[in-house]
């Protein structure tokens, strides 16, 4: 009797671990659904929007300028940030704050990206904590699922002036 | 005949994916064997040493000062680095190079660690690329395997 119960428990545990691992790898390598919070990506992504994030691009190193990515926060490894890629390694970016009279520029170092939120006035991003190492990127947001009236692919950046051409 | 072959192929593929995922999660959450290369951690870890890296500490955020960690390189996301943690967030570290006459100090920012190789003269580390975000850490090296075999 006890042996039956223990046998069933171990089998259940085995299946749980097995399918847990498969689900984890699916999220890690394919993609998953993400709930976004905060105002820093308005109007493109609002607070409590649900989006789909694909995680293949970052493994194949084909994240591009203009993509919206999810990354681990450089200041807090327990939380994630959702920002737009304004510059890749080697690109020239504008690093001065809006209140500065003179614009100052810098080049994104090797292995890093420059991230900014679409809501420039209410976003803590690379203008605050500097360029973010590429290794912190978790995935690329490609699709909004909720709210239904905004379903579909995400819009381009409303701040085109932040993308500097070489 | 064809159905049998296809059935066997899909079953094989299914098992491969299944056990591949389990192996990946074992490496990701428990630990794995790592081959180290380079001179930056001499004499503690020599070139081609084989070590065991446990990956639980970083998930539970209990990496401590003095631990040797493996992290993704801040300059090259495709490669890993193996250095010692000299300072955690908030700690004071010396950021001047050995040739400077006056020592200058700085505090490690929140969410970052300061890494240095044991072979200070031949190591590219935080003295070069600055504090490293905690999120880049992959695991903590706890065990050298190769030196155990050397004794046998």
PDB file of C-alpha atoms in Angstrom:
ATOM      1  CA  UNK A   1       0.000   0.000   0.000  1.00  0.00           C
ATOM      2  CA  UNK A   2       2.732   2.408   1.067  1.00  0.00           C
ATOM      3  CA  UNK A   3       4.869   1.247  -1.829  1.00  0.00           C
ATOM      4  CA  UNK A   4       2.044   2.040  -4.249  1.00  0.00           C
ATOM      5  CA  UNK A   5       1.629   5.535  -2.831  1.00  0.00           C
ATOM      6  CA  UNK A   6       5.368   6.204  -2.895  1.00  0.00           C
ATOM      7  CA  UNK A   7       5.602   4.807  -6.418  1.00  0.00           C
ATOM      8  CA  UNK A   8       2.801   7.079  -7.596  1.00  0.00           C
ATOM      9  CA  UNK A   9       4.346  10.092  -5.834  1.00  0.00           C
ATOM     10  CA  UNK A  10       7.728   9.564  -7.459  1.00  0.00           C
ATOM     11  CA  UNK A  11       6.126   9.055 -10.867  1.00  0.00           C
ATOM     12  CA  UNK A  12       4.169  12.288 -10.442  1.00  0.00           C
ATOM     13  CA  UNK A  13       7.314  14.088  -9.333  1.00  0.00           C
ATOM     14  CA  UNK A  14       9.177  12.684 -12.324  1.00  0.00           C
ATOM     15  CA  UNK A  15       6.545  13.918 -14.771  1.00  0.00           C
ATOM     16  CA  UNK A  16       6.408  17.335 -13.098  1.00  0.00           C
ATOM     17  CA  UNK A  17      10.168  17.798 -13.350  1.00  0.00           C
ATOM     18  CA  UNK A  18      10.181  16.508 -16.915  1.00  0.00           C
ATOM     19  CA  UNK A  19       7.455  18.830 -18.212  1.00  0.00           C
ATOM     20  CA  UNK A  20       8.703  21.700 -16.068  1.00  0.00           C
ATOM     21  CA  UNK A  21      12.074  21.444 -17.803  1.00  0.00           C
ATOM     22  CA  UNK A  22      10.466  21.314 -21.246  1.00  0.00           C
ATOM     23  CA  UNK A  23       8.299  24.346 -20.439  1.00  0.00           C
ATOM     24  CA  UNK A  24      11.328  26.243 -19.117  1.00  0.00           C
ATOM     25  CA  UNK A  25      13.318  25.526 -22.276  1.00  0.00           C
ATOM     26  CA  UNK A  26      10.350  26.553 -24.429  1.00  0.00           C
ATOM     27  CA  UNK A  27      10.262  29.944 -22.671  1.00  0.00           C
ATOM     28  CA  UNK A  28      14.029  30.268 -22.763  1.00  0.00           C
ATOM     29  CA  UNK A  29      14.587  29.420 -26.412  1.00  0.00           C
ATOM     30  CA  UNK A  30      11.296  30.049 -28.181  1.00  0.00           C
ATOM     31  CA  UNK A  31       9.260  32.703 -26.434  1.00  0.00           C
ATOM     32  CA  UNK A  32       6.542  33.443 -23.981  1.00  0.00           C
ATOM     33  CA  UNK A  33       3.819  35.775 -22.870  1.00  0.00           C
ATOM     34  CA  UNK A  34       4.811  38.780 -20.779  1.00  0.00           C
ATOM     35  CA  UNK A  35       2.746  41.274 -18.780  1.00  0.00           C
ATOM     36  CA  UNK A  36       4.276  44.734 -18.941  1.00  0.00           C
ATOM     37  CA  UNK A  37       3.906  47.316 -16.211  1.00  0.00           C
ATOM     38  CA  UNK A  38       4.920  50.941 -15.978  1.00  0.00           C
ATOM     39  CA  UNK A  39       4.592  54.050 -18.131  1.00  0.00           C
ATOM     40  CA  UNK A  40       8.032  54.114 -19.728  1.00  0.00           C
ATOM     41  CA  UNK A  41       7.010  52.659 -23.098  1.00  0.00           C
ATOM     42  CA  UNK A  42       3.845  54.700 -23.669  1.00  0.00           C
ATOM     43  CA  UNK A  43       2.135  55.049 -26.093  1.00  0.00           C
ATOM     44  CA  UNK A  44       3.516  51.885 -27.707  1.00  0.00           C
ATOM     45  CA  UNK A  45       2.979  49.680 -24.644  1.00  0.00           C
ATOM     46  CA  UNK A  46       0.661  50.765 -21.840  1.00  0.00           C
ATOM     47  CA  UNK A  47       0.626  49.637 -18.234  1.00  0.00           C
ATOM     48  CA  UNK A  48      -0.759  46.063 -17.873  1.00  0.00           C
ATOM     49  CA  UNK A  49      -0.535  45.280 -21.572  1.00  0.00           C
ATOM     50  CA  UNK A  50       0.115  41.637 -22.450  1.00  0.00           C
ATOM     51  CA  UNK A  51       2.691  41.002 -25.148  1.00  0.00           C
ATOM     52  CA  UNK A  52       4.450  38.065 -26.752  1.00  0.00           C
ATOM     53  CA  UNK A  53       8.216  37.953 -26.492  1.00  0.00           C
ATOM     54  CA  UNK A  54      10.285  35.779 -28.800  1.00  0.00           C
ATOM     55  CA  UNK A  55      13.647  34.663 -27.485  1.00  0.00           C
ATOM     56  CA  UNK A  56      15.290  33.337 -30.650  1.00  0.00           C
ATOM     57  CA  UNK A  57      16.713  36.649 -31.874  1.00  0.00           C
ATOM     58  CA  UNK A  58      18.934  37.156 -28.884  1.00  0.00           C
ATOM     59  CA  UNK A  59      20.439  33.664 -29.172  1.00  0.00           C
ATOM     60  CA  UNK A  60      21.228  34.284 -32.840  1.00  0.00           C
ATOM     61  CA  UNK A  61      22.488  37.801 -32.094  1.00  0.00           C
ATOM     62  CA  UNK A  62      20.099  39.482 -34.536  1.00  0.00           C
ATOM     63  CA  UNK A  63      18.544  42.097 -32.280  1.00  0.00           C
ATOM     64  CA  UNK A  64      18.275  45.274 -34.384  1.00  0.00           C
ATOM     65  CA  UNK A  65      17.997  48.989 -33.836  1.00  0.00           C
ATOM     66  CA  UNK A  66      14.382  49.884 -33.176  1.00  0.00           C
ATOM     67  CA  UNK A  67      13.489  46.522 -31.592  1.00  0.00           C
ATOM     68  CA  UNK A  68      11.718  46.503 -28.250  1.00  0.00           C
ATOM     69  CA  UNK A  69      13.537  44.148 -25.910  1.00  0.00           C
ATOM     70  CA  UNK A  70      13.113  42.736 -22.439  1.00  0.00           C
ATOM     71  CA  UNK A  71      16.294  42.707 -20.407  1.00  0.00           C
ATOM     72  CA  UNK A  72      17.380  42.114 -16.828  1.00  0.00           C
ATOM     73  CA  UNK A  73      17.672  45.451 -15.085  1.00  0.00           C
ATOM     74  CA  UNK A  74      21.333  46.513 -14.648  1.00  0.00           C
ATOM     75  CA  UNK A  75      20.463  48.031 -11.282  1.00  0.00           C
ATOM     76  CA  UNK A  76      18.296  45.205  -9.969  1.00  0.00           C
ATOM     77  CA  UNK A  77      18.955  41.659 -11.192  1.00  0.00           C
ATOM     78  CA  UNK A  78      15.631  40.450  -9.782  1.00  0.00           C
ATOM     79  CA  UNK A  79      13.537  42.596 -12.121  1.00  0.00           C
ATOM     80  CA  UNK A  80      13.219  43.081 -15.852  1.00  0.00           C
ATOM     81  CA  UNK A  81      13.009  46.197 -17.984  1.00  0.00           C
ATOM     82  CA  UNK A  82      11.270  46.701 -21.320  1.00  0.00           C
ATOM     83  CA  UNK A  83      12.842  49.331 -23.572  1.00  0.00           C
ATOM     84  CA  UNK A  84      13.592  50.067 -27.199  1.00  0.00           C
ATOM     85  CA  UNK A  85      17.046  49.569 -28.713  1.00  0.00           C
ATOM     86  CA  UNK A  86      18.238  53.001 -29.836  1.00  0.00           C
ATOM     87  CA  UNK A  87      21.829  52.037 -30.635  1.00  0.00           C
ATOM     88  CA  UNK A  88      23.918  48.898 -31.102  1.00  0.00           C
ATOM     89  CA  UNK A  89      27.629  48.550 -30.376  1.00  0.00           C
ATOM     90  CA  UNK A  90      29.599  51.186 -32.238  1.00  0.00           C
ATOM     91  CA  UNK A  91      26.591  53.449 -32.865  1.00  0.00           C
ATOM     92  CA  UNK A  92      26.601  57.107 -31.938  1.00  0.00           C
ATOM     93  CA  UNK A  93      23.985  58.059 -29.338  1.00  0.00           C
ATOM     94  CA  UNK A  94      22.937  61.291 -27.696  1.00  0.00           C
ATOM     95  CA  UNK A  95      23.633  61.050 -23.980  1.00  0.00           C
ATOM     96  CA  UNK A  96      22.663  64.491 -22.757  1.00  0.00           C
ATOM     97  CA  UNK A  97      19.495  64.969 -20.719  1.00  0.00           C
ATOM     98  CA  UNK A  98      16.638  67.040 -22.223  1.00  0.00           C
ATOM     99  CA  UNK A  99      17.438  69.978 -19.945  1.00  0.00           C
ATOM    100  CA  UNK A 100      21.024  70.311 -21.212  1.00  0.00           C
ATOM    101  CA  UNK A 101      21.525  73.173 -23.597  1.00  0.00           C
ATOM    102  CA  UNK A 102      24.368  71.509 -25.501  1.00  0.00           C
ATOM    103  CA  UNK A 103      23.911  67.991 -26.825  1.00  0.00           C
ATOM    104  CA  UNK A 104      26.722  65.576 -26.060  1.00  0.00           C
ATOM    105  CA  UNK A 105      27.261  62.342 -27.923  1.00  0.00           C
ATOM    106  CA  UNK A 106      28.983  59.076 -27.243  1.00  0.00           C
ATOM    107  CA  UNK A 107      29.605  55.751 -28.910  1.00  0.00           C
ATOM    108  CA  UNK A 108      28.039  52.550 -27.600  1.00  0.00           C
ATOM    109  CA  UNK A 109      30.858  50.265 -26.376  1.00  0.00           C
ATOM    110  CA  UNK A 110      31.447  46.769 -27.764  1.00  0.00           C
ATOM    111  CA  UNK A 111      29.042  44.140 -26.466  1.00  0.00           C
ATOM    112  CA  UNK A 112      26.515  46.733 -25.258  1.00  0.00           C
ATOM    113  CA  UNK A 113      23.258  48.310 -26.447  1.00  0.00           C
ATOM    114  CA  UNK A 114      21.678  51.693 -25.721  1.00  0.00           C
ATOM    115  CA  UNK A 115      18.098  51.395 -24.486  1.00  0.00           C
ATOM    116  CA  UNK A 116      15.475  54.106 -24.153  1.00  0.00           C
ATOM    117  CA  UNK A 117      11.787  54.027 -23.326  1.00  0.00           C
ATOM    118  CA  UNK A 118       9.336  55.514 -25.831  1.00  0.00           C
ATOM    119  CA  UNK A 119       7.977  57.790 -23.094  1.00  0.00           C
ATOM    120  CA  UNK A 120      11.160  59.837 -22.878  1.00  0.00           C
ATOM    121  CA  UNK A 121       9.853  62.100 -20.142  1.00  0.00           C
ATOM    122  CA  UNK A 122       9.016  59.230 -17.781  1.00  0.00           C
ATOM    123  CA  UNK A 123      11.559  56.526 -18.412  1.00  0.00           C
ATOM    124  CA  UNK A 124      14.641  55.367 -16.493  1.00  0.00           C
ATOM    125  CA  UNK A 125      16.873  53.965 -19.186  1.00  0.00           C
ATOM    126  CA  UNK A 126      20.382  54.158 -20.634  1.00  0.00           C
ATOM    127  CA  UNK A 127      20.307  57.947 -20.302  1.00  0.00           C
ATOM    128  CA  UNK A 128      20.328  57.175 -16.584  1.00  0.00           C
ATOM    129  CA  UNK A 129      22.336  53.941 -16.112  1.00  0.00           C
ATOM    130  CA  UNK A 130      24.461  53.918 -19.247  1.00  0.00           C
ATOM    131  CA  UNK A 131      24.779  51.321 -22.007  1.00  0.00           C
ATOM    132  CA  UNK A 132      23.432  47.866 -21.129  1.00  0.00           C
ATOM    133  CA  UNK A 133      25.509  44.697 -21.810  1.00  0.00           C
ATOM    134  CA  UNK A 134      23.989  42.576 -24.560  1.00  0.00           C
ATOM    135  CA  UNK A 135      24.168  39.549 -22.236  1.00  0.00           C
ATOM    136  CA  UNK A 136      21.347  40.976 -20.112  1.00  0.00           C
ATOM    137  CA  UNK A 137      18.814  40.878 -22.953  1.00  0.00           C
ATOM    138  CA  UNK A 138      16.166  38.168 -22.416  1.00  0.00           C
ATOM    139  CA  UNK A 139      13.961  38.515 -25.486  1.00  0.00           C
ATOM    140  CA  UNK A 140      12.436  40.668 -28.190  1.00  0.00           C
ATOM    141  CA  UNK A 141       8.821  41.799 -28.018  1.00  0.00           C
ATOM    142  CA  UNK A 142       7.183  41.228 -31.361  1.00  0.00           C
ATOM    143  CA  UNK A 143       3.430  41.180 -30.784  1.00  0.00           C
ATOM    144  CA  UNK A 144       0.837  42.704 -28.511  1.00  0.00           C
ATOM    145  CA  UNK A 145      -1.939  40.373 -27.373  1.00  0.00           C
ATOM    146  CA  UNK A 146      -3.952  42.531 -24.946  1.00  0.00           C
ATOM    147  CA  UNK A 147      -5.863  44.893 -25.062  1.00  0.00           C
ATOM    148  CA  UNK A 148      -7.771  43.524 -28.058  1.00  0.00           C
ATOM    149  CA  UNK A 149      -8.208  46.916 -29.668  1.00  0.00           C
ATOM    150  CA  UNK A 150      -4.442  47.210 -29.898  1.00  0.00           C
ATOM    151  CA  UNK A 151      -3.771  43.634 -30.981  1.00  0.00           C
ATOM    152  CA  UNK A 152      -0.974  43.155 -33.499  1.00  0.00           C
ATOM    153  CA  UNK A 153       2.592  44.082 -34.257  1.00  0.00           C
ATOM    154  CA  UNK A 154       4.120  46.958 -32.343  1.00  0.00           C
ATOM    155  CA  UNK A 155       4.495  50.398 -33.801  1.00  0.00           C
ATOM    156  CA  UNK A 156       7.777  52.009 -34.712  1.00  0.00           C
ATOM    157  CA  UNK A 157       9.371  54.432 -32.304  1.00  0.00           C
ATOM    158  CA  UNK A 158       7.581  57.768 -31.902  1.00  0.00           C
ATOM    159  CA  UNK A 159      11.009  59.303 -31.226  1.00  0.00           C
ATOM    160  CA  UNK A 160      12.689  58.899 -34.598  1.00  0.00           C
ATOM    161  CA  UNK A 161      15.012  61.798 -33.796  1.00  0.00           C
ATOM    162  CA  UNK A 162      16.789  59.637 -31.185  1.00  0.00           C
ATOM    163  CA  UNK A 163      18.166  57.324 -33.881  1.00  0.00           C
ATOM    164  CA  UNK A 164      21.335  59.034 -35.071  1.00  0.00           C
ATOM    165  CA  UNK A 165      22.736  58.126 -38.463  1.00  0.00           C
ATOM    166  CA  UNK A 166      26.507  57.767 -38.646  1.00  0.00           C
TER     167      UNK A 166
ATOM    168  CA  UNK B   1       6.903   0.659 -43.723  1.00  0.00           C
ATOM    169  CA  UNK B   2       7.331   4.402 -44.164  1.00  0.00           C
ATOM    170  CA  UNK B   3       4.903   5.004 -41.313  1.00  0.00           C
ATOM    171  CA  UNK B   4       7.027   2.822 -39.034  1.00  0.00           C
ATOM    172  CA  UNK B   5      10.194   4.726 -39.930  1.00  0.00           C
ATOM    173  CA  UNK B   6       8.514   8.093 -39.463  1.00  0.00           C
ATOM    174  CA  UNK B   7       6.960   6.944 -36.184  1.00  0.00           C
ATOM    175  CA  UNK B   8      10.382   5.822 -34.904  1.00  0.00           C
ATOM    176  CA  UNK B   9      12.017   9.070 -36.055  1.00  0.00           C
ATOM    177  CA  UNK B  10       9.462  11.235 -34.273  1.00  0.00           C
ATOM    178  CA  UNK B  11       9.733   9.137 -31.103  1.00  0.00           C
ATOM    179  CA  UNK B  12      13.522   9.500 -31.194  1.00  0.00           C
ATOM    180  CA  UNK B  13      13.194  13.230 -31.760  1.00  0.00           C
ATOM    181  CA  UNK B  14      10.731  13.457 -28.895  1.00  0.00           C
ATOM    182  CA  UNK B  15      13.090  11.700 -26.490  1.00  0.00           C
ATOM    183  CA  UNK B  16      16.039  13.815 -27.648  1.00  0.00           C
ATOM    184  CA  UNK B  17      14.172  17.060 -27.032  1.00  0.00           C
ATOM    185  CA  UNK B  18      12.847  15.791 -23.703  1.00  0.00           C
ATOM    186  CA  UNK B  19      16.230  14.754 -22.283  1.00  0.00           C
ATOM    187  CA  UNK B  20      17.953  17.720 -23.885  1.00  0.00           C
ATOM    188  CA  UNK B  21      15.624  20.028 -21.959  1.00  0.00           C
ATOM    189  CA  UNK B  22      16.210  18.152 -18.708  1.00  0.00           C
ATOM    190  CA  UNK B  23      19.987  18.293 -19.216  1.00  0.00           C
ATOM    191  CA  UNK B  24      19.813  22.019 -20.015  1.00  0.00           C
ATOM    192  CA  UNK B  25      17.826  22.733 -16.854  1.00  0.00           C
ATOM    193  CA  UNK B  26      20.257  20.637 -14.805  1.00  0.00           C
ATOM    194  CA  UNK B  27      23.159  22.780 -16.044  1.00  0.00           C
ATOM    195  CA  UNK B  28      21.169  25.974 -15.614  1.00  0.00           C
ATOM    196  CA  UNK B  29      19.883  25.397 -12.096  1.00  0.00           C
ATOM    197  CA  UNK B  30      22.230  22.862 -10.519  1.00  0.00           C
ATOM    198  CA  UNK B  31      25.681  23.079 -12.015  1.00  0.00           C
ATOM    199  CA  UNK B  32      28.075  21.690 -14.519  1.00  0.00           C
ATOM    200  CA  UNK B  33      31.658  21.015 -15.457  1.00  0.00           C
ATOM    201  CA  UNK B  34      33.629  23.856 -16.999  1.00  0.00           C
ATOM    202  CA  UNK B  35      37.007  23.935 -18.732  1.00  0.00           C
ATOM    203  CA  UNK B  36      38.838  27.160 -17.966  1.00  0.00           C
ATOM    204  CA  UNK B  37      41.323  28.761 -20.325  1.00  0.00           C
ATOM    205  CA  UNK B  38      43.638  31.714 -19.963  1.00  0.00           C
ATOM    206  CA  UNK B  39      46.155  32.974 -17.403  1.00  0.00           C
ATOM    207  CA  UNK B  40      44.041  35.527 -15.571  1.00  0.00           C
ATOM    208  CA  UNK B  41      43.240  33.379 -12.526  1.00  0.00           C
ATOM    209  CA  UNK B  42      46.720  31.933 -11.900  1.00  0.00           C
ATOM    210  CA  UNK B  43      47.813  30.406  -9.598  1.00  0.00           C
ATOM    211  CA  UNK B  44      44.345  29.481  -8.351  1.00  0.00           C
ATOM    212  CA  UNK B  45      43.111  28.189 -11.710  1.00  0.00           C
ATOM    213  CA  UNK B  46      45.596  27.332 -14.449  1.00  0.00           C
ATOM    214  CA  UNK B  47      44.992  27.199 -18.175  1.00  0.00           C
ATOM    215  CA  UNK B  48      42.965  24.065 -19.152  1.00  0.00           C
ATOM    216  CA  UNK B  49      41.922  23.281 -15.587  1.00  0.00           C
ATOM    217  CA  UNK B  50      38.596  21.505 -15.199  1.00  0.00           C
ATOM    218  CA  UNK B  51      36.325  22.877 -12.490  1.00  0.00           C
ATOM    219  CA  UNK B  52      32.792  22.313 -11.241  1.00  0.00           C
ATOM    220  CA  UNK B  53      30.500  25.290 -11.268  1.00  0.00           C
ATOM    221  CA  UNK B  54      27.348  25.346  -9.138  1.00  0.00           C
ATOM    222  CA  UNK B  55      24.556  27.570 -10.367  1.00  0.00           C
ATOM    223  CA  UNK B  56      22.271  27.651  -7.332  1.00  0.00           C
ATOM    224  CA  UNK B  57      23.988  30.541  -5.520  1.00  0.00           C
ATOM    225  CA  UNK B  58      23.285  33.039  -8.235  1.00  0.00           C
ATOM    226  CA  UNK B  59      19.577  32.169  -8.347  1.00  0.00           C
ATOM    227  CA  UNK B  60      19.334  32.619  -4.584  1.00  0.00           C
ATOM    228  CA  UNK B  61      21.434  35.778  -4.701  1.00  0.00           C
ATOM    229  CA  UNK B  62      24.025  34.500  -2.226  1.00  0.00           C
ATOM    230  CA  UNK B  63      27.204  35.115  -4.188  1.00  0.00           C
ATOM    231  CA  UNK B  64      29.721  36.460  -1.666  1.00  0.00           C
ATOM    232  CA  UNK B  65      32.900  38.500  -1.695  1.00  0.00           C
ATOM    233  CA  UNK B  66      35.826  36.228  -2.480  1.00  0.00           C
ATOM    234  CA  UNK B  67      33.809  33.759  -4.585  1.00  0.00           C
ATOM    235  CA  UNK B  68      35.110  32.824  -8.018  1.00  0.00           C
ATOM    236  CA  UNK B  69      32.317  33.239 -10.543  1.00  0.00           C
ATOM    237  CA  UNK B  70      31.704  32.564 -14.200  1.00  0.00           C
ATOM    238  CA  UNK B  71      29.933  35.392 -15.986  1.00  0.00           C
ATOM    239  CA  UNK B  72      29.094  36.444 -19.525  1.00  0.00           C
ATOM    240  CA  UNK B  73      31.709  38.870 -20.740  1.00  0.00           C
ATOM    241  CA  UNK B  74      30.405  42.474 -20.756  1.00  0.00           C
ATOM    242  CA  UNK B  75      32.383  43.159 -23.919  1.00  0.00           C
ATOM    243  CA  UNK B  76      31.505  39.973 -25.781  1.00  0.00           C
ATOM    244  CA  UNK B  77      28.181  38.250 -25.048  1.00  0.00           C
ATOM    245  CA  UNK B  78      29.317  35.105 -26.845  1.00  0.00           C
ATOM    246  CA  UNK B  79      32.106  34.326 -24.385  1.00  0.00           C
ATOM    247  CA  UNK B  80      32.421  33.812 -20.641  1.00  0.00           C
ATOM    248  CA  UNK B  81      34.866  35.150 -18.100  1.00  0.00           C
ATOM    249  CA  UNK B  82      36.056  33.581 -14.858  1.00  0.00           C
ATOM    250  CA  UNK B  83      37.053  36.042 -12.118  1.00  0.00           C
ATOM    251  CA  UNK B  84      36.911  36.548  -8.378  1.00  0.00           C
ATOM    252  CA  UNK B  85      34.332  38.801  -6.727  1.00  0.00           C
ATOM    253  CA  UNK B  86      36.278  41.604  -5.040  1.00  0.00           C
ATOM    254  CA  UNK B  87      33.311  43.790  -4.141  1.00  0.00           C
ATOM    255  CA  UNK B  88      29.526  43.565  -3.967  1.00  0.00           C
ATOM    256  CA  UNK B  89      27.086  46.439  -4.471  1.00  0.00           C
ATOM    257  CA  UNK B  90      27.874  49.277  -2.122  1.00  0.00           C
ATOM    258  CA  UNK B  91      31.430  48.120  -1.373  1.00  0.00           C
ATOM    259  CA  UNK B  92      34.399  50.410  -1.769  1.00  0.00           C
ATOM    260  CA  UNK B  93      36.934  49.244  -4.356  1.00  0.00           C
ATOM    261  CA  UNK B  94      40.257  50.545  -5.598  1.00  0.00           C
ATOM    262  CA  UNK B  95      39.939  51.452  -9.258  1.00  0.00           C
ATOM    263  CA  UNK B  96      43.371  52.843 -10.018  1.00  0.00           C
ATOM    264  CA  UNK B  97      45.836  50.854 -12.121  1.00  0.00           C
ATOM    265  CA  UNK B  98      49.098  49.610 -10.516  1.00  0.00           C
ATOM    266  CA  UNK B  99      51.134  52.286 -12.284  1.00  0.00           C
ATOM    267  CA  UNK B 100      49.145  55.170 -10.763  1.00  0.00           C
ATOM    268  CA  UNK B 101      50.901  56.983  -7.964  1.00  0.00           C
ATOM    269  CA  UNK B 102      47.737  57.975  -6.154  1.00  0.00           C
ATOM    270  CA  UNK B 103      45.114  55.358  -5.392  1.00  0.00           C
ATOM    271  CA  UNK B 104      41.541  56.275  -6.301  1.00  0.00           C
ATOM    272  CA  UNK B 105      38.499  54.535  -4.885  1.00  0.00           C
ATOM    273  CA  UNK B 106      34.921  54.113  -5.944  1.00  0.00           C
ATOM    274  CA  UNK B 107      31.758  52.426  -4.740  1.00  0.00           C
ATOM    275  CA  UNK B 108      30.247  49.485  -6.606  1.00  0.00           C
ATOM    276  CA  UNK B 109      26.835  50.589  -7.950  1.00  0.00           C
ATOM    277  CA  UNK B 110      23.586  48.831  -7.048  1.00  0.00           C
ATOM    278  CA  UNK B 111      23.020  45.554  -8.880  1.00  0.00           C
ATOM    279  CA  UNK B 112      26.698  45.213  -9.868  1.00  0.00           C
ATOM    280  CA  UNK B 113      29.818  43.361  -8.713  1.00  0.00           C
ATOM    281  CA  UNK B 114      33.519  44.168  -9.031  1.00  0.00           C
ATOM    282  CA  UNK B 115      35.489  41.307 -10.549  1.00  0.00           C
ATOM    283  CA  UNK B 116      39.255  40.853 -10.670  1.00  0.00           C
ATOM    284  CA  UNK B 117      41.453  37.977 -11.769  1.00  0.00           C
ATOM    285  CA  UNK B 118      43.922  36.510  -9.257  1.00  0.00           C
ATOM    286  CA  UNK B 119      46.753  37.149 -11.732  1.00  0.00           C
ATOM    287  CA  UNK B 120      46.514  40.922 -11.449  1.00  0.00           C
ATOM    288  CA  UNK B 121      49.312  41.573 -13.909  1.00  0.00           C
ATOM    289  CA  UNK B 122      47.683  39.566 -16.687  1.00  0.00           C
ATOM    290  CA  UNK B 123      43.956  39.951 -16.290  1.00  0.00           C
ATOM    291  CA  UNK B 124      41.327  42.004 -18.123  1.00  0.00           C
ATOM    292  CA  UNK B 125      38.681  42.603 -15.506  1.00  0.00           C
ATOM    293  CA  UNK B 126      36.627  45.304 -13.788  1.00  0.00           C
ATOM    294  CA  UNK B 127      39.721  47.512 -13.569  1.00  0.00           C
ATOM    295  CA  UNK B 128      39.373  47.600 -17.345  1.00  0.00           C
ATOM    296  CA  UNK B 129      35.638  47.393 -18.150  1.00  0.00           C
ATOM    297  CA  UNK B 130      34.110  48.636 -14.911  1.00  0.00           C
ATOM    298  CA  UNK B 131      31.637  46.975 -12.544  1.00  0.00           C
ATOM    299  CA  UNK B 132      29.761  44.007 -14.000  1.00  0.00           C
ATOM    300  CA  UNK B 133      25.942  43.722 -13.646  1.00  0.00           C
ATOM    301  CA  UNK B 134      24.929  40.863 -11.345  1.00  0.00           C
ATOM    302  CA  UNK B 135      22.598  39.587 -14.074  1.00  0.00           C
ATOM    303  CA  UNK B 136      25.568  38.470 -16.162  1.00  0.00           C
ATOM    304  CA  UNK B 137      26.791  35.974 -13.554  1.00  0.00           C
ATOM    305  CA  UNK B 138      26.229  32.352 -14.669  1.00  0.00           C
ATOM    306  CA  UNK B 139      27.597  30.341 -11.741  1.00  0.00           C
ATOM    307  CA  UNK B 140      30.035  30.001  -8.866  1.00  0.00           C
ATOM    308  CA  UNK B 141      33.091  27.784  -9.108  1.00  0.00           C
ATOM    309  CA  UNK B 142      33.306  25.666  -6.006  1.00  0.00           C
ATOM    310  CA  UNK B 143      35.500  22.699  -6.888  1.00  0.00           C
ATOM    311  CA  UNK B 144      38.539  21.958  -9.002  1.00  0.00           C
ATOM    312  CA  UNK B 145      38.355  18.483 -10.518  1.00  0.00           C
ATOM    313  CA  UNK B 146      41.662  18.296 -12.313  1.00  0.00           C
ATOM    314  CA  UNK B 147      43.834  18.793  -9.255  1.00  0.00           C
ATOM    315  CA  UNK B 148      42.031  15.954  -7.478  1.00  0.00           C
ATOM    316  CA  UNK B 149      43.077  13.570 -10.263  1.00  0.00           C
ATOM    317  CA  UNK B 150      46.624  14.824 -10.187  1.00  0.00           C
ATOM    318  CA  UNK B 151      47.053  13.438  -6.707  1.00  0.00           C
ATOM    319  CA  UNK B 152      45.977   9.928  -7.676  1.00  0.00           C
TER     320      UNK B 152
END
